[in-house]
mmCIF file of C-alpha atoms in Angstrom:
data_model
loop_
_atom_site.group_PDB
_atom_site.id
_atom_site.type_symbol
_atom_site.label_atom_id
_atom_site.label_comp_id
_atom_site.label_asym_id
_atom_site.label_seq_id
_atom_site.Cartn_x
_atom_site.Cartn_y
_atom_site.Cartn_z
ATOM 1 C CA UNK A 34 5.141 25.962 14.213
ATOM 2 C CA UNK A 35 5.324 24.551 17.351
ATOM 3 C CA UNK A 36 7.814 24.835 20.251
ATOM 4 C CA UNK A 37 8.364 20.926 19.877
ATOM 5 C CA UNK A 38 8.835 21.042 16.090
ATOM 6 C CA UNK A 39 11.693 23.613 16.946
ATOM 7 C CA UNK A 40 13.111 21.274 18.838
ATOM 8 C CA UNK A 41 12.763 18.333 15.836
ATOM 9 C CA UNK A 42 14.546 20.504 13.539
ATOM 10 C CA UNK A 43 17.398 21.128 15.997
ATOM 11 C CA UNK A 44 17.451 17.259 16.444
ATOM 12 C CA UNK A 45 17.220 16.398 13.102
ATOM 13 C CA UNK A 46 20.092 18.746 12.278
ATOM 14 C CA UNK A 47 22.372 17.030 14.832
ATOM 15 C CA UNK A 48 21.075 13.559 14.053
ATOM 16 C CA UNK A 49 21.639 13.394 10.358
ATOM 17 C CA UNK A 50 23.637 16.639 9.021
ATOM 18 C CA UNK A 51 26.723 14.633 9.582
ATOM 19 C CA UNK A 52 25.620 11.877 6.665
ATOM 20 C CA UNK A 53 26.100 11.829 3.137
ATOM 21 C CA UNK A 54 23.497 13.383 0.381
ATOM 22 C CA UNK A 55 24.833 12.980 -2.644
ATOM 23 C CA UNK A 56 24.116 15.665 -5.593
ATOM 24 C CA UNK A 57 21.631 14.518 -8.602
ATOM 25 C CA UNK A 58 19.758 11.977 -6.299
ATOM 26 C CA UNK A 59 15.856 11.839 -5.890
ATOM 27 C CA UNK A 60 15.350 11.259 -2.315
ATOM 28 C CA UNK A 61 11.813 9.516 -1.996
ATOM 29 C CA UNK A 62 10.455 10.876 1.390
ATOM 30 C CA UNK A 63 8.129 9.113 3.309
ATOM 31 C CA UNK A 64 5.476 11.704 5.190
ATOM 32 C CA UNK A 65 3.219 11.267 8.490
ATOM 33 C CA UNK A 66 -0.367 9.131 7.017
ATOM 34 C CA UNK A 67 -2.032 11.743 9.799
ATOM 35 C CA UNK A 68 -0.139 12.044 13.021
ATOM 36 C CA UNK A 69 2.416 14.844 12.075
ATOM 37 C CA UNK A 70 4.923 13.611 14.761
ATOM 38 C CA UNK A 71 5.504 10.531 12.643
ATOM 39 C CA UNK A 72 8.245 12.358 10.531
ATOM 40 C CA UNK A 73 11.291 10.793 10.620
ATOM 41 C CA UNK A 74 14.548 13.326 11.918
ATOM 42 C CA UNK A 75 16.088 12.658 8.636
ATOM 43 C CA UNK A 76 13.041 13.534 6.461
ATOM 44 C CA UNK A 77 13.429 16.748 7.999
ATOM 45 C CA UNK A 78 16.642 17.420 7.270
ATOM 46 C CA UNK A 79 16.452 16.567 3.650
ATOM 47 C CA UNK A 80 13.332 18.953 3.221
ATOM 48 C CA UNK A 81 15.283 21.293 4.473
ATOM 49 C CA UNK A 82 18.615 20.396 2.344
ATOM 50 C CA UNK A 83 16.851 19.859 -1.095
ATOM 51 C CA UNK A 84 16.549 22.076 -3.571
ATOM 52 C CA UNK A 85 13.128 21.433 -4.880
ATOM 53 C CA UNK A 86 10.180 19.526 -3.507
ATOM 54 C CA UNK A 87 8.177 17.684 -6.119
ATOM 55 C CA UNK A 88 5.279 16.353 -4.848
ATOM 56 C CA UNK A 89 1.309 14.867 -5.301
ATOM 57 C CA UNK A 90 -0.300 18.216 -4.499
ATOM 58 C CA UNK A 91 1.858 21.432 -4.214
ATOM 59 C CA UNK A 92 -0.943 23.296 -1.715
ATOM 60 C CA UNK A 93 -0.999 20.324 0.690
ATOM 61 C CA UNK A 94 2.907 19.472 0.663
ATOM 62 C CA UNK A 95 3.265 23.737 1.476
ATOM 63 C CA UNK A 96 0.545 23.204 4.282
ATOM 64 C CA UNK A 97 3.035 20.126 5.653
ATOM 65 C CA UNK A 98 6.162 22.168 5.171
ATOM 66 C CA UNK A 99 4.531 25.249 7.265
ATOM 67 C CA UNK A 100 3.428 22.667 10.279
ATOM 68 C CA UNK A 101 7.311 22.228 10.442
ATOM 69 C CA UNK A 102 8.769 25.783 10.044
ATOM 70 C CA UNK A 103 9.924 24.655 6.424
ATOM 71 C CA UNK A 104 8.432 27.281 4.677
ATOM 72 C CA UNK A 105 9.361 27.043 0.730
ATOM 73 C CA UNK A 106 8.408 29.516 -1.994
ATOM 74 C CA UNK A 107 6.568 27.773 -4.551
ATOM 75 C CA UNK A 108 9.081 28.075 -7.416
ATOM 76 C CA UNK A 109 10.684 25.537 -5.358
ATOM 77 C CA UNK A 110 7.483 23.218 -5.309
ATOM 78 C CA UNK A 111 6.910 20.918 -8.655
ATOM 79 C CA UNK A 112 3.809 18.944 -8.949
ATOM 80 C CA UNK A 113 3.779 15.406 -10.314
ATOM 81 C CA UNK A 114 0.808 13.517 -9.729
ATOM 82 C CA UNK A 115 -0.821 10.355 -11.491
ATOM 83 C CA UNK A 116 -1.586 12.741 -14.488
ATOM 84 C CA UNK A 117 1.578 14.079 -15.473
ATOM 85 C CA UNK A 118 4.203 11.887 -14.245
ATOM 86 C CA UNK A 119 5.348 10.509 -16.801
ATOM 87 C CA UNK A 120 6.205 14.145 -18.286
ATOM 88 C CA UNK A 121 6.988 15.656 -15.355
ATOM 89 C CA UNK A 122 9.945 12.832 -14.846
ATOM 90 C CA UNK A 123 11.569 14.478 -17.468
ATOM 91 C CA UNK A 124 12.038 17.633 -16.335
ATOM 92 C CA UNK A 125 12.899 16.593 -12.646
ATOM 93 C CA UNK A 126 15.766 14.318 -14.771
ATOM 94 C CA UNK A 127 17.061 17.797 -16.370
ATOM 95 C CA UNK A 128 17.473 19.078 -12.690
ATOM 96 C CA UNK A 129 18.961 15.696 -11.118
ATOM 97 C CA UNK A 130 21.408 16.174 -13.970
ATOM 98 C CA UNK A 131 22.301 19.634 -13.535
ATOM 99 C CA UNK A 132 23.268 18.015 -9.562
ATOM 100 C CA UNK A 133 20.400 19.523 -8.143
ATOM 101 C CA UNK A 134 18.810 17.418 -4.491
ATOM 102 C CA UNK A 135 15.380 16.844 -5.588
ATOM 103 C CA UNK A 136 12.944 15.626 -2.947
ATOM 104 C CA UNK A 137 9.430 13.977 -3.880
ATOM 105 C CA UNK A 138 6.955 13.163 -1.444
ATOM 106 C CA UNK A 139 2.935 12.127 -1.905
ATOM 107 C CA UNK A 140 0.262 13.701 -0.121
ATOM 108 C CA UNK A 141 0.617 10.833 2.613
ATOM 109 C CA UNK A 142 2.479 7.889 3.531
ATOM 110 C CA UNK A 143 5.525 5.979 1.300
ATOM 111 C CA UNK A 144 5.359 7.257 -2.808
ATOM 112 C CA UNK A 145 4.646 4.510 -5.346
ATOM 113 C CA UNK A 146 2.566 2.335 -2.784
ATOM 114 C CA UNK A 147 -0.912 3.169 -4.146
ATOM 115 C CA UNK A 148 0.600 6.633 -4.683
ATOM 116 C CA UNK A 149 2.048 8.040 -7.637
ATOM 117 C CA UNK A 150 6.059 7.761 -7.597
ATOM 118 C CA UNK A 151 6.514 4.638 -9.132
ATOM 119 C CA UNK A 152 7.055 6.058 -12.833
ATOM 120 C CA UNK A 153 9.119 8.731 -11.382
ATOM 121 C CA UNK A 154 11.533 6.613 -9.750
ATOM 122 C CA UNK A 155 11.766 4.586 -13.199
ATOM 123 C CA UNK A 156 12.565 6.992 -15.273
ATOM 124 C CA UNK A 157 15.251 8.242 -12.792
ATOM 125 C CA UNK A 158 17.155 5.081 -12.720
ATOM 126 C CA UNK A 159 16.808 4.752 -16.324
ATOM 127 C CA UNK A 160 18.539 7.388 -16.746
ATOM 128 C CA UNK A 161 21.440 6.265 -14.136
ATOM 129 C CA UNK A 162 20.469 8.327 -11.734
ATOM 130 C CA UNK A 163 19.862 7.677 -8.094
ATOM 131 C CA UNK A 164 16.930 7.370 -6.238
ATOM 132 C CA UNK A 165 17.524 7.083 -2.063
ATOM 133 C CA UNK A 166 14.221 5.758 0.051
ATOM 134 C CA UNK A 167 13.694 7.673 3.545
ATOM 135 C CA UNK A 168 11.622 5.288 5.148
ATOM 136 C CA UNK A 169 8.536 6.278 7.541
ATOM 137 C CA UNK A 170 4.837 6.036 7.652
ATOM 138 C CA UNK A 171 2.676 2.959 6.067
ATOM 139 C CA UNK A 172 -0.775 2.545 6.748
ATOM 140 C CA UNK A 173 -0.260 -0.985 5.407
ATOM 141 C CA UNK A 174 2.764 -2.219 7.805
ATOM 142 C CA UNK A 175 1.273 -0.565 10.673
ATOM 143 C CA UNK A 176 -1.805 -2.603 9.896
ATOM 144 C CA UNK A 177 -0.336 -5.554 9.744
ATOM 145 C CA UNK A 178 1.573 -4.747 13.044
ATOM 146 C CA UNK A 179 -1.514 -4.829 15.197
ATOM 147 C CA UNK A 180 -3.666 -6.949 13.554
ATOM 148 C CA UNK A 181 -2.503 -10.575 14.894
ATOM 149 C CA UNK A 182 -2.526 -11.934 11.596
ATOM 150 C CA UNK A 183 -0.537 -15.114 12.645
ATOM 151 C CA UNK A 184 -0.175 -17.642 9.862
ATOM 152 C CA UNK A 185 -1.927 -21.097 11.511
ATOM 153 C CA UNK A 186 0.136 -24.431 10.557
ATOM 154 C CA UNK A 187 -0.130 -25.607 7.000
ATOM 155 C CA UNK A 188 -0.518 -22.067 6.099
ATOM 156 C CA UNK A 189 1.788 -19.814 4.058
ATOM 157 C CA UNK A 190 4.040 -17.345 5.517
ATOM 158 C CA UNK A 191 3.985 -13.608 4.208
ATOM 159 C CA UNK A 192 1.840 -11.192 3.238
ATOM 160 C CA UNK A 193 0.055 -9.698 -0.279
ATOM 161 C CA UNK A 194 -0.353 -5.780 -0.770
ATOM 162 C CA UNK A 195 -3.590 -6.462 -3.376
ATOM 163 C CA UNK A 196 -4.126 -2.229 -2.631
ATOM 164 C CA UNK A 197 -7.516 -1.056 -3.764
ATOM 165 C CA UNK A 198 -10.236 -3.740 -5.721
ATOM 166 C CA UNK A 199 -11.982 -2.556 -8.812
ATOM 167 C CA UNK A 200 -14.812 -0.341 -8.442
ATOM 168 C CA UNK A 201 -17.251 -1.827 -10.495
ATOM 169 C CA UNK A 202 -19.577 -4.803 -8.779
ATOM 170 C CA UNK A 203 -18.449 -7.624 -10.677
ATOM 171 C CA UNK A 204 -15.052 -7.148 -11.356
ATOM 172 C CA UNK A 205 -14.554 -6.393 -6.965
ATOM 173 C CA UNK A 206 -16.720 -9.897 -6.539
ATOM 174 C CA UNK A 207 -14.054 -11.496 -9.540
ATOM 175 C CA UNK A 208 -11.452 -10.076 -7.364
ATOM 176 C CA UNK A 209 -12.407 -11.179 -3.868
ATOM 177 C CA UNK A 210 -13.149 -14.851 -5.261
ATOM 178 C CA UNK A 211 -9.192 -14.687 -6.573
ATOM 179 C CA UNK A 212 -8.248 -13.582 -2.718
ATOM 180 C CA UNK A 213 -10.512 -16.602 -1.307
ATOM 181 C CA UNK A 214 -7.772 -18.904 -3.087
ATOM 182 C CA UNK A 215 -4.787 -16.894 -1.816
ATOM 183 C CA UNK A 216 -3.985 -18.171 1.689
ATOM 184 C CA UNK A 217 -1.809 -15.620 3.256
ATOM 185 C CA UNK A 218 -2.010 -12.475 4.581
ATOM 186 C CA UNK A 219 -3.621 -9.838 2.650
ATOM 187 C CA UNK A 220 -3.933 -6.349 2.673
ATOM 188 C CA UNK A 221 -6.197 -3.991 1.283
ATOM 189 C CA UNK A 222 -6.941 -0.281 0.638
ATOM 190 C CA UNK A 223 -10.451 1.565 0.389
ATOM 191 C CA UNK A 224 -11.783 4.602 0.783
ATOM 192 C CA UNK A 225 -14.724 5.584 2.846
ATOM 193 C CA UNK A 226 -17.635 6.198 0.004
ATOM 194 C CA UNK A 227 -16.765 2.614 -1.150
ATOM 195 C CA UNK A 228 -15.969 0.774 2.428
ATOM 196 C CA UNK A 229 -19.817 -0.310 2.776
ATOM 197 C CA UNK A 230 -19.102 -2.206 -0.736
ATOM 198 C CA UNK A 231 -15.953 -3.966 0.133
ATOM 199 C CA UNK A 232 -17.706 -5.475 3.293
ATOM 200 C CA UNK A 233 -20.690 -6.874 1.122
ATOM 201 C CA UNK A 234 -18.022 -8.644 -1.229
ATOM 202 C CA UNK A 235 -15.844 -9.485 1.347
ATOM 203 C CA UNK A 236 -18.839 -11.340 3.172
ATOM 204 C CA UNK A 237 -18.446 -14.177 1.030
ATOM 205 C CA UNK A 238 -15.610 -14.920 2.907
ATOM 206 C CA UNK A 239 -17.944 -16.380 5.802
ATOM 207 C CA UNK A 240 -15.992 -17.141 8.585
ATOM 208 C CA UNK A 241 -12.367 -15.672 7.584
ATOM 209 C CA UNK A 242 -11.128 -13.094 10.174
ATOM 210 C CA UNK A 243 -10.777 -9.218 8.653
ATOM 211 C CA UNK A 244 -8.951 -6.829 10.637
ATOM 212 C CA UNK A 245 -9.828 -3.065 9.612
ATOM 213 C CA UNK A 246 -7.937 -0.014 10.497
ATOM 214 C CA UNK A 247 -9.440 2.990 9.970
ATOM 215 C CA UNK A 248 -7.843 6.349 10.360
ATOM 216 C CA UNK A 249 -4.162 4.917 11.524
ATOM 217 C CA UNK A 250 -2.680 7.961 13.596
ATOM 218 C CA UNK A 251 -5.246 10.447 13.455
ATOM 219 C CA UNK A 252 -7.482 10.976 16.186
ATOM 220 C CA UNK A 253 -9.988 8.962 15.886
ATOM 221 C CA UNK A 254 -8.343 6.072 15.084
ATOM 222 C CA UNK A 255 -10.179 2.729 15.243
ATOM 223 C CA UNK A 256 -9.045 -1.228 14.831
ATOM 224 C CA UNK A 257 -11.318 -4.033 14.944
ATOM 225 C CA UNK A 258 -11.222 -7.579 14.307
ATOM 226 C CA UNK A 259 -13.839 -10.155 12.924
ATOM 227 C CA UNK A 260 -15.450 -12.391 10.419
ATOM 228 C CA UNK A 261 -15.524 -11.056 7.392
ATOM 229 C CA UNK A 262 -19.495 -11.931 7.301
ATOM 230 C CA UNK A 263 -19.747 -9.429 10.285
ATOM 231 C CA UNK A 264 -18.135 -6.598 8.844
ATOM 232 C CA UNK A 265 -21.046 -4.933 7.163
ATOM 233 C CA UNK A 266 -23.262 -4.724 10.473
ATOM 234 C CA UNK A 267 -20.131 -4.121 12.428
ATOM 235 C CA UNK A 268 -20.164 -0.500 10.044
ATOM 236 C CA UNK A 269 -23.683 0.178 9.653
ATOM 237 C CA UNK A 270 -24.001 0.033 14.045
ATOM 238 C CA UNK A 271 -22.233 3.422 13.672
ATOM 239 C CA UNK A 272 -21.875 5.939 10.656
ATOM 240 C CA UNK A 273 -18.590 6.977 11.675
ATOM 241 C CA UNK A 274 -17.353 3.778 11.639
ATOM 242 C CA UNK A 275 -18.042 4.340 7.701
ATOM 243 C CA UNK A 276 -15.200 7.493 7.775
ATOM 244 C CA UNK A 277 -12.104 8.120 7.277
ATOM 245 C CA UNK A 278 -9.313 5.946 5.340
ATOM 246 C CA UNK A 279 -9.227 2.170 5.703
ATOM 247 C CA UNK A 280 -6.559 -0.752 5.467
ATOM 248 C CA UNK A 281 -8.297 -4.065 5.893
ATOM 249 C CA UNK A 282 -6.239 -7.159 6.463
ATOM 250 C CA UNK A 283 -7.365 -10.652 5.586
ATOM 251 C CA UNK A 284 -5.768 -13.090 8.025
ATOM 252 C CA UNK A 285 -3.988 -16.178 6.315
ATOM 253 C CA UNK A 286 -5.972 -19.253 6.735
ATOM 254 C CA UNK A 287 -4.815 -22.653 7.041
ATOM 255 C CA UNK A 288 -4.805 -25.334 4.034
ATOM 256 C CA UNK A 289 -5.209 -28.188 5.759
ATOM 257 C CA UNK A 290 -4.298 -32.148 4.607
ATOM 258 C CA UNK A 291 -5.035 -33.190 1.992
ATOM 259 C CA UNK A 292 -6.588 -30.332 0.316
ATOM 260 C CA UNK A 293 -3.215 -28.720 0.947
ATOM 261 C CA UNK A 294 -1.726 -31.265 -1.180
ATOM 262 C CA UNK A 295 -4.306 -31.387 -3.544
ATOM 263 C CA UNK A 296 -3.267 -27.475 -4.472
ATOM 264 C CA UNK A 297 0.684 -27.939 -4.474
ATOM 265 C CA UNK A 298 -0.055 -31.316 -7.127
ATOM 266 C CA UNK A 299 -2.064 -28.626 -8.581
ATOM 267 C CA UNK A 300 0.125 -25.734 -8.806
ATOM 268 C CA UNK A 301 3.020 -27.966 -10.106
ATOM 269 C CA UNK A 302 0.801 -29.339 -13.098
ATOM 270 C CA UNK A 303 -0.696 -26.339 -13.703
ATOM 271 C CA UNK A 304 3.549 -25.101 -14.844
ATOM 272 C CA UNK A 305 3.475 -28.112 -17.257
ATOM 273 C CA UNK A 306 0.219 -28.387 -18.758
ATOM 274 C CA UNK A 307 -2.970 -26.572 -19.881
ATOM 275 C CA UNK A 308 -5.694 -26.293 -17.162
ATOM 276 C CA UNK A 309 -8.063 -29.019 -18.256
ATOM 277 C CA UNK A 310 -5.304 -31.735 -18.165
ATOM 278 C CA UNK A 311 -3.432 -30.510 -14.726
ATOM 279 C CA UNK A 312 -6.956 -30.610 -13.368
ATOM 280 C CA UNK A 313 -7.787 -34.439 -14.092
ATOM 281 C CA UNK A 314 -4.184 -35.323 -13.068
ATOM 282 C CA UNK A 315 -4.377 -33.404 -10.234
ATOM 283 C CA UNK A 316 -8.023 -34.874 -9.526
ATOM 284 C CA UNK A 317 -6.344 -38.482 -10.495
ATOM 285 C CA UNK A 318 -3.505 -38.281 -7.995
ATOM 286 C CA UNK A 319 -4.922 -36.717 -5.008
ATOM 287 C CA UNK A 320 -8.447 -37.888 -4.873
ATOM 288 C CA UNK A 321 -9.650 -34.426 -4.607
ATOM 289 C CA UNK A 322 -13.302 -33.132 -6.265
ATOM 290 C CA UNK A 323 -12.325 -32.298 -9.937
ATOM 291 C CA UNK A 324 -14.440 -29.404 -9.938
ATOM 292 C CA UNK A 325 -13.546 -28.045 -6.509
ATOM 293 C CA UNK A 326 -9.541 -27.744 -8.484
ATOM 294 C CA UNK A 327 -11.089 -26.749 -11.654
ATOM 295 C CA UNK A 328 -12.568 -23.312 -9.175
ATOM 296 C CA UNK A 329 -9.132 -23.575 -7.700
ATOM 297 C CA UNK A 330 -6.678 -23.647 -11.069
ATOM 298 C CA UNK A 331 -8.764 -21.162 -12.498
ATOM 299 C CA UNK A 332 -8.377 -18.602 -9.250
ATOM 300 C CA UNK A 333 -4.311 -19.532 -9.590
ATOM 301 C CA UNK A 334 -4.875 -18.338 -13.328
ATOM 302 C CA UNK A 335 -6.401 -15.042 -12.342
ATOM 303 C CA UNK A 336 -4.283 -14.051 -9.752
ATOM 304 C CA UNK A 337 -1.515 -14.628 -12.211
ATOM 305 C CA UNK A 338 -2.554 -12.023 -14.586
#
């Protein structure tokens, strides 16, 4: 551990010993996505207070620990991963009701975005239990953050966490045609064997400006914006460009007119009626291509399911 870890410890006893942790609570910890200075003061404190740690992967949350000075035996470490967490819940809820502080962390970032954590903070509350959120490190906010991703007029506000596309070909082209349709913000996840794919089917998206993060914290961090057509050459000019961990935002583009009302008659009609008849109404009352809102009601279909 380092001198200036010491010194975190020391601060995150006197910043947050003084607050309430109640007995038979998960506390869902967020951890550092690669910079290990990006723990929060309370996150500290509460691996320290706990009295287990469950986590994604026992060996890598003891590696963490160590960089802090937190050392923990592993008796007190209990894995629950995508593969057992539904079980696993079960016994952590034995130990919350006993009053025990149970921690859970993932191997990076917030649990249950992308991560497993979800399940496990089900079952807790099902069971009337609590389950208290120590915010910290997203690769997905601090994407966002820096990307510029300003909504233009006529243009939704927000943002959409669509996480990782399918693997296979054709169901990742189904899925980028669905995000074509979705005007706001979007955010996506990939990892780096499968980057090179996501900026082929993202190239369909012509002109639409993709912001990709790679490696957020770490040291060789790298952002960069352009048209989605570009971002396949933009990897290929270096192979590291091609490494690391990626969040890719699609900016929000602007529905403009009357194509803009075209899709809100649409969207409306669609609640009502079956597709076929929202489409010629739609069609009737706007003007608008029927085919171009037959693509469009049955993208608004899609993304519903």
């Amino acid at each position: 551990m380092s001198t200036s870890f010491a010194l975190a410890l020391e601060a995150a006893r006197n910043a947050a010993a003084q607050q309430h942790y109640p007995q038979g609570a998960l506390y869902v910890v967020a951890t550092p996505i690669g910079n290990l200075a990006d723990i929060s003061l309370r996150a500290l404190h509460v691996l320290q207070l706990v009295d287990c740690i469950a986590c994604e992967d026992t060996r890598h949350t003891q590696g963490l620990l160590r960089s802090y000075g937190l050392e923990r035996p592993g008796s007190q470490l209990l894995a629950v991963h995508q593969h057992n967490e539904a079980q696993a819940a079960q016994q952590l809820i034995a130990r919350l009701q006993q009053g025990q502080r149970i921690a859970y962390v993932s191997d990076a970032g917030t649990p249950g975005v992308s991560d497993p954590g979800a399940r496990l903070c089900a079952a807790v509350q099902a069971s009337g239990l609590r389950c208290i959120p120590l915010p910290g490190a997203s690769s997905i906010t601090a994407a966002i953050s820096v990307a510029g991703a300003v909504a233009p007029a006529h243009s939704a506000e927000g943002f959409v966490f669509q996480g990782f596309l399918p693997t296979k070909s054709a169901e990742r082209q189904a899925a980028v045609q669905r995000l074509a349709a979705e005007p706001r913000c979007t955010v996506l996840l990939e990892a780096p064997h499968r980057i090179a794919d996501l900026a082929t089917a993202l190239a369909t998206l012509a002109q639409r400006p993709v912001t990709l993060a790679r490696e957020i914290s770490k040291q060789f961090e790298e952002i960069a914006t352009m048209p989605a057509c570009e971002l396949y050459a933009w990897l290929q000019a270096q192979p590291q460009r091609s490494k690391g961990e990626f969040a890719v935002v699609l900016h929000p583009v602007a529905v403009q007119g009357d194509e803009g009302q075209g899709l809100q008659v649409l969207r409306l009609l669609l609640a009502e009626l079956p597709t076929k008849p929202a489409v010629r109404l739609a069609a009737e009352i706007t003007g608008m291509p029927r085919n171009q809102l037959y693509d469009a009601a049955l993208a608004l279909k899609q993304a519903e399911e």
